[in-house]
Every structure is written in C-alpha cells, then in structure tokens.
Short mmCIF file of C-alpha atoms and ligand atoms in Angstrom, two decimals:
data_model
loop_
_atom_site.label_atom_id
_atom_site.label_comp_id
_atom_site.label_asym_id
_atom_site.label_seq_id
_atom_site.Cartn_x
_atom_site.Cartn_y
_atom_site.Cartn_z
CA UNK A 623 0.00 0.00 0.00
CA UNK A 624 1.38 3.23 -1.00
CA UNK A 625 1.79 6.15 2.03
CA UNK A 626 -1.16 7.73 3.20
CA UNK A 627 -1.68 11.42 1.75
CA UNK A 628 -2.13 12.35 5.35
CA UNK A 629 1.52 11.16 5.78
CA UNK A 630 3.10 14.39 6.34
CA UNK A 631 -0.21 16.12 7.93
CA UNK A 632 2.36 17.31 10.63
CA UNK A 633 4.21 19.38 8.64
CA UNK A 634 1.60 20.56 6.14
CA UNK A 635 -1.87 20.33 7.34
CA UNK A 636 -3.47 24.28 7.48
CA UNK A 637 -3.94 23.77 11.07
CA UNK A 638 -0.73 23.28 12.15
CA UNK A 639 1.40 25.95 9.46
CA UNK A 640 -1.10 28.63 8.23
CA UNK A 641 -1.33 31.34 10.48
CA UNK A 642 -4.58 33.13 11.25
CA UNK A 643 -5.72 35.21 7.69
CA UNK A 644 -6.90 38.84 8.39
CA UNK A 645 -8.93 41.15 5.98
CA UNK A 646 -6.33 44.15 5.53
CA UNK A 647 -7.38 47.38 3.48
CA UNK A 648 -9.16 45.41 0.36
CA UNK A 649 -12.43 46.67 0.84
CA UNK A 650 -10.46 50.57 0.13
CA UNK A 651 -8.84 48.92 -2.85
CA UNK A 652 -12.48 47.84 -4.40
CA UNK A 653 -11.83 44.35 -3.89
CA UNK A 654 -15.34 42.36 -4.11
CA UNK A 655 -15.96 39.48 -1.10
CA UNK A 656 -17.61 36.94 -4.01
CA UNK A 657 -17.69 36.65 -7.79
CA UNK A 658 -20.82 38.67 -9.34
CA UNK A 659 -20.23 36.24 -12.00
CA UNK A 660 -21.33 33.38 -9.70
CA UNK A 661 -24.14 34.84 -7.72
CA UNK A 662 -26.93 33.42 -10.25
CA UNK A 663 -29.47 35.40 -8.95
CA UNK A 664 -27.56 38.80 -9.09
CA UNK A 665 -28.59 38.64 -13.07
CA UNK A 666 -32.35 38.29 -12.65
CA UNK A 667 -34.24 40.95 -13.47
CA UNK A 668 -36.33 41.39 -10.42
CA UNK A 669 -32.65 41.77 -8.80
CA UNK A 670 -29.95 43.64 -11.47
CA UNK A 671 -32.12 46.75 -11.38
CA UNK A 672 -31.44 47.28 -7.57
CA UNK A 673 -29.47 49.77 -5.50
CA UNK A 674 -26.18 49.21 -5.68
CA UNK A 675 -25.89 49.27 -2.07
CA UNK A 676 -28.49 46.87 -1.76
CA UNK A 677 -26.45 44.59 -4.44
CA UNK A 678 -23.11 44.44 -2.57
CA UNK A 679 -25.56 43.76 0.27
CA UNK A 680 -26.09 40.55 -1.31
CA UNK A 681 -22.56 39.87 -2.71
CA UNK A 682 -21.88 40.01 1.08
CA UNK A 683 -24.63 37.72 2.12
CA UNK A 684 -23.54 35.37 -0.07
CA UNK A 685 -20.01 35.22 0.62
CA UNK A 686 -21.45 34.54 4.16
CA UNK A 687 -23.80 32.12 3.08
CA UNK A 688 -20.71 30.02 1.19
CA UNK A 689 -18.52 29.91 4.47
CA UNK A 690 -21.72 29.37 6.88
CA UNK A 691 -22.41 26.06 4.70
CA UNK A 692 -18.80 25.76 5.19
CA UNK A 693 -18.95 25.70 8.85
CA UNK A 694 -22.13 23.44 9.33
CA UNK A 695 -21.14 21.13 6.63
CA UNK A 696 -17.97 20.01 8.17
CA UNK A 697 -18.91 20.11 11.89
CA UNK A 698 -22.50 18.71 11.05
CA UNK A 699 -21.90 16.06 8.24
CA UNK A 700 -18.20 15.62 7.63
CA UNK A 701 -16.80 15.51 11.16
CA UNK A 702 -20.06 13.04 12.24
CA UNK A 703 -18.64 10.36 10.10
CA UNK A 704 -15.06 10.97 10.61
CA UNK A 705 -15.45 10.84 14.52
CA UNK A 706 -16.71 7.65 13.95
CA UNK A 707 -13.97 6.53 11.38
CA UNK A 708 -11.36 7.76 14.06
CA UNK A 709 -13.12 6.10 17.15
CA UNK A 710 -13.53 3.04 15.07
CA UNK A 711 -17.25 3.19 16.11
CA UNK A 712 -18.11 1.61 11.84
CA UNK A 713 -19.37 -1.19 11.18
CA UNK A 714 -16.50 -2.23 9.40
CA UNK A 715 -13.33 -3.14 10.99
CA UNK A 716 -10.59 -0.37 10.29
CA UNK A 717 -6.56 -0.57 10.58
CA UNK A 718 -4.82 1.94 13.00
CA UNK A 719 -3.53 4.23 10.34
CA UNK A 720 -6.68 4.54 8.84
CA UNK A 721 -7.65 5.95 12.13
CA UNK A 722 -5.15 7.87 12.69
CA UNK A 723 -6.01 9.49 9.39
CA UNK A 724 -9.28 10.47 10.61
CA UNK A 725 -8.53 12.06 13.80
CA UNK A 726 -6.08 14.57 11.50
CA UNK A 727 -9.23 15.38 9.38
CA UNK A 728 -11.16 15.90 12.28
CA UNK A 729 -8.65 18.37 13.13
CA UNK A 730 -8.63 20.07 9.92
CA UNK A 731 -12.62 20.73 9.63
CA UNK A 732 -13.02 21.81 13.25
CA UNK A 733 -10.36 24.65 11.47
CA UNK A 734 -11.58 25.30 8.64
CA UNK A 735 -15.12 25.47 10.46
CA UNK A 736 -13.15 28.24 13.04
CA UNK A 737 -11.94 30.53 9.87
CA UNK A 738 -15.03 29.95 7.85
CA UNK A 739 -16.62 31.92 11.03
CA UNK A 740 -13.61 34.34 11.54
CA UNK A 741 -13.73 35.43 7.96
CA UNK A 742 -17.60 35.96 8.61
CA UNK A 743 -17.07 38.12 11.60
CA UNK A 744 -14.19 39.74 10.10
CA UNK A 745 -16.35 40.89 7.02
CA UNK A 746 -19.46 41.64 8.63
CA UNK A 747 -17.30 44.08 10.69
CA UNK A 748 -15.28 45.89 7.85
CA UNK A 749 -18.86 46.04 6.06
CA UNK A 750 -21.14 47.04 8.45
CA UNK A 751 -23.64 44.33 6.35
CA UNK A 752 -24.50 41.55 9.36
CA UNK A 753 -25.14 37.71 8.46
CA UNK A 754 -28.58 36.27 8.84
CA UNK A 755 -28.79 33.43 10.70
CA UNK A 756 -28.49 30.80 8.43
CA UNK A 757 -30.18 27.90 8.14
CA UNK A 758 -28.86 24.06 7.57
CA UNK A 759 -31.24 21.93 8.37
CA UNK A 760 -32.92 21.50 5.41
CA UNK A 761 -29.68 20.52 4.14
CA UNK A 762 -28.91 17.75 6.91
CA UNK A 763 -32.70 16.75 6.72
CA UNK A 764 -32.50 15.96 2.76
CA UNK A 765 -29.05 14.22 3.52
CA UNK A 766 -29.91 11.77 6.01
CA UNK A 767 -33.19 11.08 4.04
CA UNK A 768 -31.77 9.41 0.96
CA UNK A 769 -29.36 7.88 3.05
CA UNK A 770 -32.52 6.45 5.16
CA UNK A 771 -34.23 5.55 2.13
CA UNK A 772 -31.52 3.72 0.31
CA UNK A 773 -29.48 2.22 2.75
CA UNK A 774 -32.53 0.82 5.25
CA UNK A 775 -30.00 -0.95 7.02
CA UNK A 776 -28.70 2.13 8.70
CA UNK A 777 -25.23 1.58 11.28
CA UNK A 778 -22.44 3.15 10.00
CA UNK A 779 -22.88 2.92 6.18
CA UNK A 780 -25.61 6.23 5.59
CA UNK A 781 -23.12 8.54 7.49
CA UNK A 782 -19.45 6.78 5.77
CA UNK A 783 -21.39 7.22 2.04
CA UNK A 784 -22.53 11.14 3.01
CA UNK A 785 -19.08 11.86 3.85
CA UNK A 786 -17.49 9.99 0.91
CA UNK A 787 -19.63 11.69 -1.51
CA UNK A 788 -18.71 15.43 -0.11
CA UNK A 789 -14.75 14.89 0.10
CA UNK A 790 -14.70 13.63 -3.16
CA UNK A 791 -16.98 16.22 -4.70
CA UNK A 792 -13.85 18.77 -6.12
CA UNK A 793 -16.26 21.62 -6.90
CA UNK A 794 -14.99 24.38 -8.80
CA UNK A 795 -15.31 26.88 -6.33
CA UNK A 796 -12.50 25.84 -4.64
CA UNK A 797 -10.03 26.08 -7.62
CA UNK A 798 -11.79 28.95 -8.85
CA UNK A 799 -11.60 31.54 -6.73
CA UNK A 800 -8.24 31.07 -5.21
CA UNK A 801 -7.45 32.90 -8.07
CA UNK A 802 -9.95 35.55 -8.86
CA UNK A 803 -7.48 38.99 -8.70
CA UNK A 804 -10.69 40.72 -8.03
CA UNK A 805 -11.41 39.31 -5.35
CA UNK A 806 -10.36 40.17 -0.90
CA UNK A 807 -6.96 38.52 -0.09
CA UNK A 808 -8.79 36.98 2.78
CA UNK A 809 -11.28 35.12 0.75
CA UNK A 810 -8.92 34.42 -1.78
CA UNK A 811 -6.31 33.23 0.88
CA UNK A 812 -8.64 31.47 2.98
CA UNK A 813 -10.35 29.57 0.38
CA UNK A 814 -6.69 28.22 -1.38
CA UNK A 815 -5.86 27.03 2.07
CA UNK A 816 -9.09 24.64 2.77
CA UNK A 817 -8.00 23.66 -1.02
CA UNK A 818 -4.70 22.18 0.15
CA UNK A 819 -6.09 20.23 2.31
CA UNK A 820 -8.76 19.05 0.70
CA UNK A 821 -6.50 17.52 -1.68
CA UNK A 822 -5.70 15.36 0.97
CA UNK A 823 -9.03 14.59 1.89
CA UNK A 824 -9.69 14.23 -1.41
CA UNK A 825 -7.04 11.10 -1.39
CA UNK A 826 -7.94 9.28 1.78
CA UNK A 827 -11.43 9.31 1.63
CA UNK A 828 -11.21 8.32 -2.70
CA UNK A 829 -9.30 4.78 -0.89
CA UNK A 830 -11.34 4.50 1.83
CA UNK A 831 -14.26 4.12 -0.57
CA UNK A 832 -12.52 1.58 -2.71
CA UNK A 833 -12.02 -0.78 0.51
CA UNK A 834 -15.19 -0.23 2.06
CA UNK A 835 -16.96 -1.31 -1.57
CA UNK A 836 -14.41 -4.14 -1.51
CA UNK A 837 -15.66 -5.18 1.72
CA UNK A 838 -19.73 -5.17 1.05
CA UNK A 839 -21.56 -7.89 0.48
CA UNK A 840 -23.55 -7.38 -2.96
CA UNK A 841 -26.98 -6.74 -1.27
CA UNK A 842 -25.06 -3.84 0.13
CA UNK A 843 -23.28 -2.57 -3.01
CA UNK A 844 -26.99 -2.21 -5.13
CA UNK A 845 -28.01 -0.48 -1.80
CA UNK A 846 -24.82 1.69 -2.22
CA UNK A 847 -25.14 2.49 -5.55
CA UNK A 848 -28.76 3.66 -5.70
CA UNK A 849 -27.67 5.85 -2.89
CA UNK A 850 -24.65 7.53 -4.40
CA UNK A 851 -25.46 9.69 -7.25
CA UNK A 852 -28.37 11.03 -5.14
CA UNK A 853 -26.61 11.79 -2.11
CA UNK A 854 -24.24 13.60 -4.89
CA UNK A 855 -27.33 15.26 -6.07
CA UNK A 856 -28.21 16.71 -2.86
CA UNK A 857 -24.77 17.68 -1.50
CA UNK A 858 -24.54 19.70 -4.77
CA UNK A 859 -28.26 21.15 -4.17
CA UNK A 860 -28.14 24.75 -3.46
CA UNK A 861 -29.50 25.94 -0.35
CA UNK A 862 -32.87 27.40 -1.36
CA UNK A 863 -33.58 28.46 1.66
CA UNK A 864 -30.99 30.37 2.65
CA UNK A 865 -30.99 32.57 -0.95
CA UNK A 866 -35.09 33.24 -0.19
CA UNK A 867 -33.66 34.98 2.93
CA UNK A 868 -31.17 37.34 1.71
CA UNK A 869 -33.48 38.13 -0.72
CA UNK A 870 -36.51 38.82 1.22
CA UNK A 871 -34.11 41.28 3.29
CA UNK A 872 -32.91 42.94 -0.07
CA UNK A 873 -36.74 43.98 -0.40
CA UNK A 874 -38.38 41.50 -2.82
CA UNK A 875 -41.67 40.66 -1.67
CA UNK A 876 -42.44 36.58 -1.38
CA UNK A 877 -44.05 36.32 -4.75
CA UNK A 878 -40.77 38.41 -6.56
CA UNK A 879 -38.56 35.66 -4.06
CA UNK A 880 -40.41 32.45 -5.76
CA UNK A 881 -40.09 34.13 -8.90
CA UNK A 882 -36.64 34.14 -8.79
CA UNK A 883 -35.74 31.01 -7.08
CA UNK A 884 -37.88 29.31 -9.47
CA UNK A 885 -35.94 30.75 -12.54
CA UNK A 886 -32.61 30.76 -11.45
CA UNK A 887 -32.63 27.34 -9.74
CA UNK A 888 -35.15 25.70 -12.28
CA UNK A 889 -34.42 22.01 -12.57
CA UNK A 890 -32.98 21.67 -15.34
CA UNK A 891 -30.09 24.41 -14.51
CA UNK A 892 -29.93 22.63 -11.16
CA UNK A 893 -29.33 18.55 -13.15
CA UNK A 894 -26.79 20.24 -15.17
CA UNK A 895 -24.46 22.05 -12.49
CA UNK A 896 -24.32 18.86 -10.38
CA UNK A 897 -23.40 17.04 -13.63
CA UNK A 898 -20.39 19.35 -14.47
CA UNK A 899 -19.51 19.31 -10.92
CA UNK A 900 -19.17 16.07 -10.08
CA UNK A 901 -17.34 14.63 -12.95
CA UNK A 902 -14.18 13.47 -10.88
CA UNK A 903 -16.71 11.55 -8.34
CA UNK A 904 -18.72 9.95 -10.85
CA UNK A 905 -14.87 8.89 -12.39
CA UNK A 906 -14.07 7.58 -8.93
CA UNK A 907 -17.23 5.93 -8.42
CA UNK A 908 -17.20 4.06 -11.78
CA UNK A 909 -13.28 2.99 -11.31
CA UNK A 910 -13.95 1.20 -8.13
CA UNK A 911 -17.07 -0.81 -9.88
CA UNK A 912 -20.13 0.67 -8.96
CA UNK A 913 -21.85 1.31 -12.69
CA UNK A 914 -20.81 -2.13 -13.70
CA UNK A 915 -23.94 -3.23 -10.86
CA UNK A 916 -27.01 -3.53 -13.04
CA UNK A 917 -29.06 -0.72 -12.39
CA UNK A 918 -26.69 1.64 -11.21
CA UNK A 919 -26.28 2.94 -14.80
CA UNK A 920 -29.57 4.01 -14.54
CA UNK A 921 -29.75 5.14 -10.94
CA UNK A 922 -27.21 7.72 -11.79
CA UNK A 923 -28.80 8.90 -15.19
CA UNK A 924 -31.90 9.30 -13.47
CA UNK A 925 -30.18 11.72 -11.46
CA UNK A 926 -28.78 13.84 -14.49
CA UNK A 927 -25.17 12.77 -13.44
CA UNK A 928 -24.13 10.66 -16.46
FE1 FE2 B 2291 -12.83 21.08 4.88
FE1 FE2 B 2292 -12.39 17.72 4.05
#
C-alpha cells in the first residue's frame, strides 16, 4: 500500500502551518468578497435593477452564506462520520492508520469550520452588512433522508457514504476563486488554504471508498449504488432556503422571491451544475465498480449525473 496522503499532515496540514488570515485594506482597494459572476441570482431581473448598495448587500450575504455552509457542513456532516472513522465506532473493521487518518481530518474541519466563522465576523465588521442566521437543516434533513431511504440498514454505512460523496466532490469553487485577482486577499487566501487540504481529503477518503466497496456484500453494493449519485445530487443542491432569505431582506416581496428562485434554480439548470460538478466523483465511483452493478447505470442517469 502506497503512504497515506495524510503522511506528512504534521508538517503541512493548514492547522498546524497557516497562520490566522486577516482582511487588511481590500475593501479601500475595491476588492469584491464573491464573484458577481457566480451569484446566479444577481442577473435576474427582479434583482440587477437594484441599489447598488443593496447589491453588494447581497454579494456580502452570499459570501457569508458560502462559508456558513462551510462551517455546518464540516462540523454537522463531515466531522459526524469521521469521529466515527477515528473512534472506530463503523461497522466495518478499520486498521490503525486509517484511524489515525481520521482524527487529522477531524482536526482540519473543526479549522476550517473556526476561519469559515472568523472570515464571517471579520467581514461583517469591515462592512457594516451583518449575516442572517443561516439555516442548515434543510440541508442535513434531505441528507440523512436518501441515506434512510436507500441504505434501510442504517449503522455506520448512511453517514461513511454522506461523507465519501462530499470529500470527493472537487467543486470548482474551490479552484476557482483562489485565483480571482478581483477578489479580498482573505477570501482568496482562505479559500486556497481549505483547497490544500482538501486535496488530501480528497485522497484518503477516494481509498477508503474503494475498501469499504471491496468489503460489502452485494446486497449492500446495489443499496450503495442507488444511494450515491443522489446523495451527490443533494450535497450539490443549493441551499434554497438560505438565498429566499437574503433576498426577502434585499426587499423583494415573497411572490418576486419564488419568482426568482424558481428561474434561477429551475431544474434543469440545477441537473446540469451537479453534472459538471461532479465529474471526478462519478470517475471515482465508476473505477472502483459501482456502474458495472445492473441498475446503477440508470440510478445515476436518473439523477442527471451521467
Ligand atoms: Fe474542509
Ligand atoms: Fe475535508
């Protein structure tokens, strides 16, 4: 087996080498906290024809809104499985080192949950625009409901499969706005860190699926790959809920906030960005075996992903 990508956490991992990013004069400079380009709903036109003041209200709001589902992602979904990875509380039996492993990722997404919140804090102050209170349980909800639905069995499996899915998911956010010159250092900055080591992430958890799949009976595996593509699905869903708010404090009255949720997050548009975003995953997915299942073809088509 070759070394774990966690091998030289120690001397690499964010946690223990990046020191603690602060905002700085950007905002003077006319740096923006989030690409207009991917705000979809800044281009409707119940919402380009507003204020300007009331549009960087929601380029705020959404950079919030990205490193709030930051925060409860990781402590909520992410760092539920891996405690029980690292506590070797799975079903499955796991070695030491794969353990090991764990309890460094646990580390990493309690930090990146801490400066997801920092840069929140820090922003809010230097803009004077506060955060909602956001909401992530409609998120969590939809989450463990496939995984209920598909995986009847319950244990271990549900929570191992949500946080496979999500660590292998490379969306383009992360590569993309590392290295938007437009955009706050600290965004920028803090963004290309959680990159690094998601990379790493990326790596363990892409073996750890190929050995738990190894290890399933084929009852399990058909559960397993019925569940997949939609737990992909709904990782990649956007959260509806939290838009409708930042728009209903921008001014637009409820039927102007179904209006626009309903164009800009119309099905289709919805199928299609989860397609394009988790090409690497449905890669993975189909290199350890799991579209070679009968059905599973279908399972993930049905789902838009292939
Ligand atoms: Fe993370
Ligand atoms: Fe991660």
């Amino acid at each position: 087996m070759s070394e774990s990508p966690l091998a030289d956490w120690h001397e690499r991992a964010g946690v223990r080498v990046d020191p603690r990013r602060v905002l700085g004069g950007d905002l003077d400079a006319g740096k923006v906290l989030f690409p207009e380009r991917l705000i979809p709903y800044l281009a409707h036109p119940l919402v380009a024809g507003l204020d300007p003041g009331t549009r960087e209200q929601l380029v705020a709001r959404h950079a919030y809104q990205y490193f709030a589902f930051t925060a409860h992602f990781e402590t909520r979904v992410v760092n539920r499985a891996t405690e029980l990875i690292a506590n070797g509380r799975t079903d499955v039996v796991l070695g030491g080192d794969v353990r090991e492993d764990a309890y460094k990722i646990y580390c990493d997404e309690a930090y990146h949950a801490l400066y997801s919140f920092d840069v929140v804090r820090q922003l809010e102050a230097a803009t004077g625009v506060a955060a909602l209170p956001y909401t992530f349980e409609p998120v969590i909800t939809e989450l463990d409901a496939v995984a209920a639905e598909c995986l009847p069995q319950a244990g271990s499996l549900p929570y191992l499969l949500q946080v496979v899915v999500f660590e292998t998911l490379i969306t383009s956010l992360l590569a993309e706005l590392p290295n938007d010159p437009d955009l706050v250092g600290l965004v920028r900055t803090t963004v290309r860190d959680h990159a690094r080591d998601e990379g790493r992430h990326h790596a363990y958890f892409a073996r750890f699926f190929r050995e738990l799949w190894t290890g399933c009976d084929l009852r399990t595996r058909r559960e397993m790959a019925t569940a997949l593509p939609r737990l992909i699905t709904q990782s990649l869903r956007p959260n509806q809920d939290a838009v409708a708010a930042t728009l209903r404090a921008a001014g637009l009255a409820e039927p102007q906030v179904r209006d626009v949720l309903a164009d800009v997050y119309a099905p289709d548009r919805v199928r299609q960005t989860a397609r394009e975003q988790s090409v690497q995953s449905v890669r993975l997915f189909r290199a350890a075996g799991v579209l070679d299942l009968p059905g599973a073809d279908e399972a993930f088509a049905q789902e838009g992903l292939i």
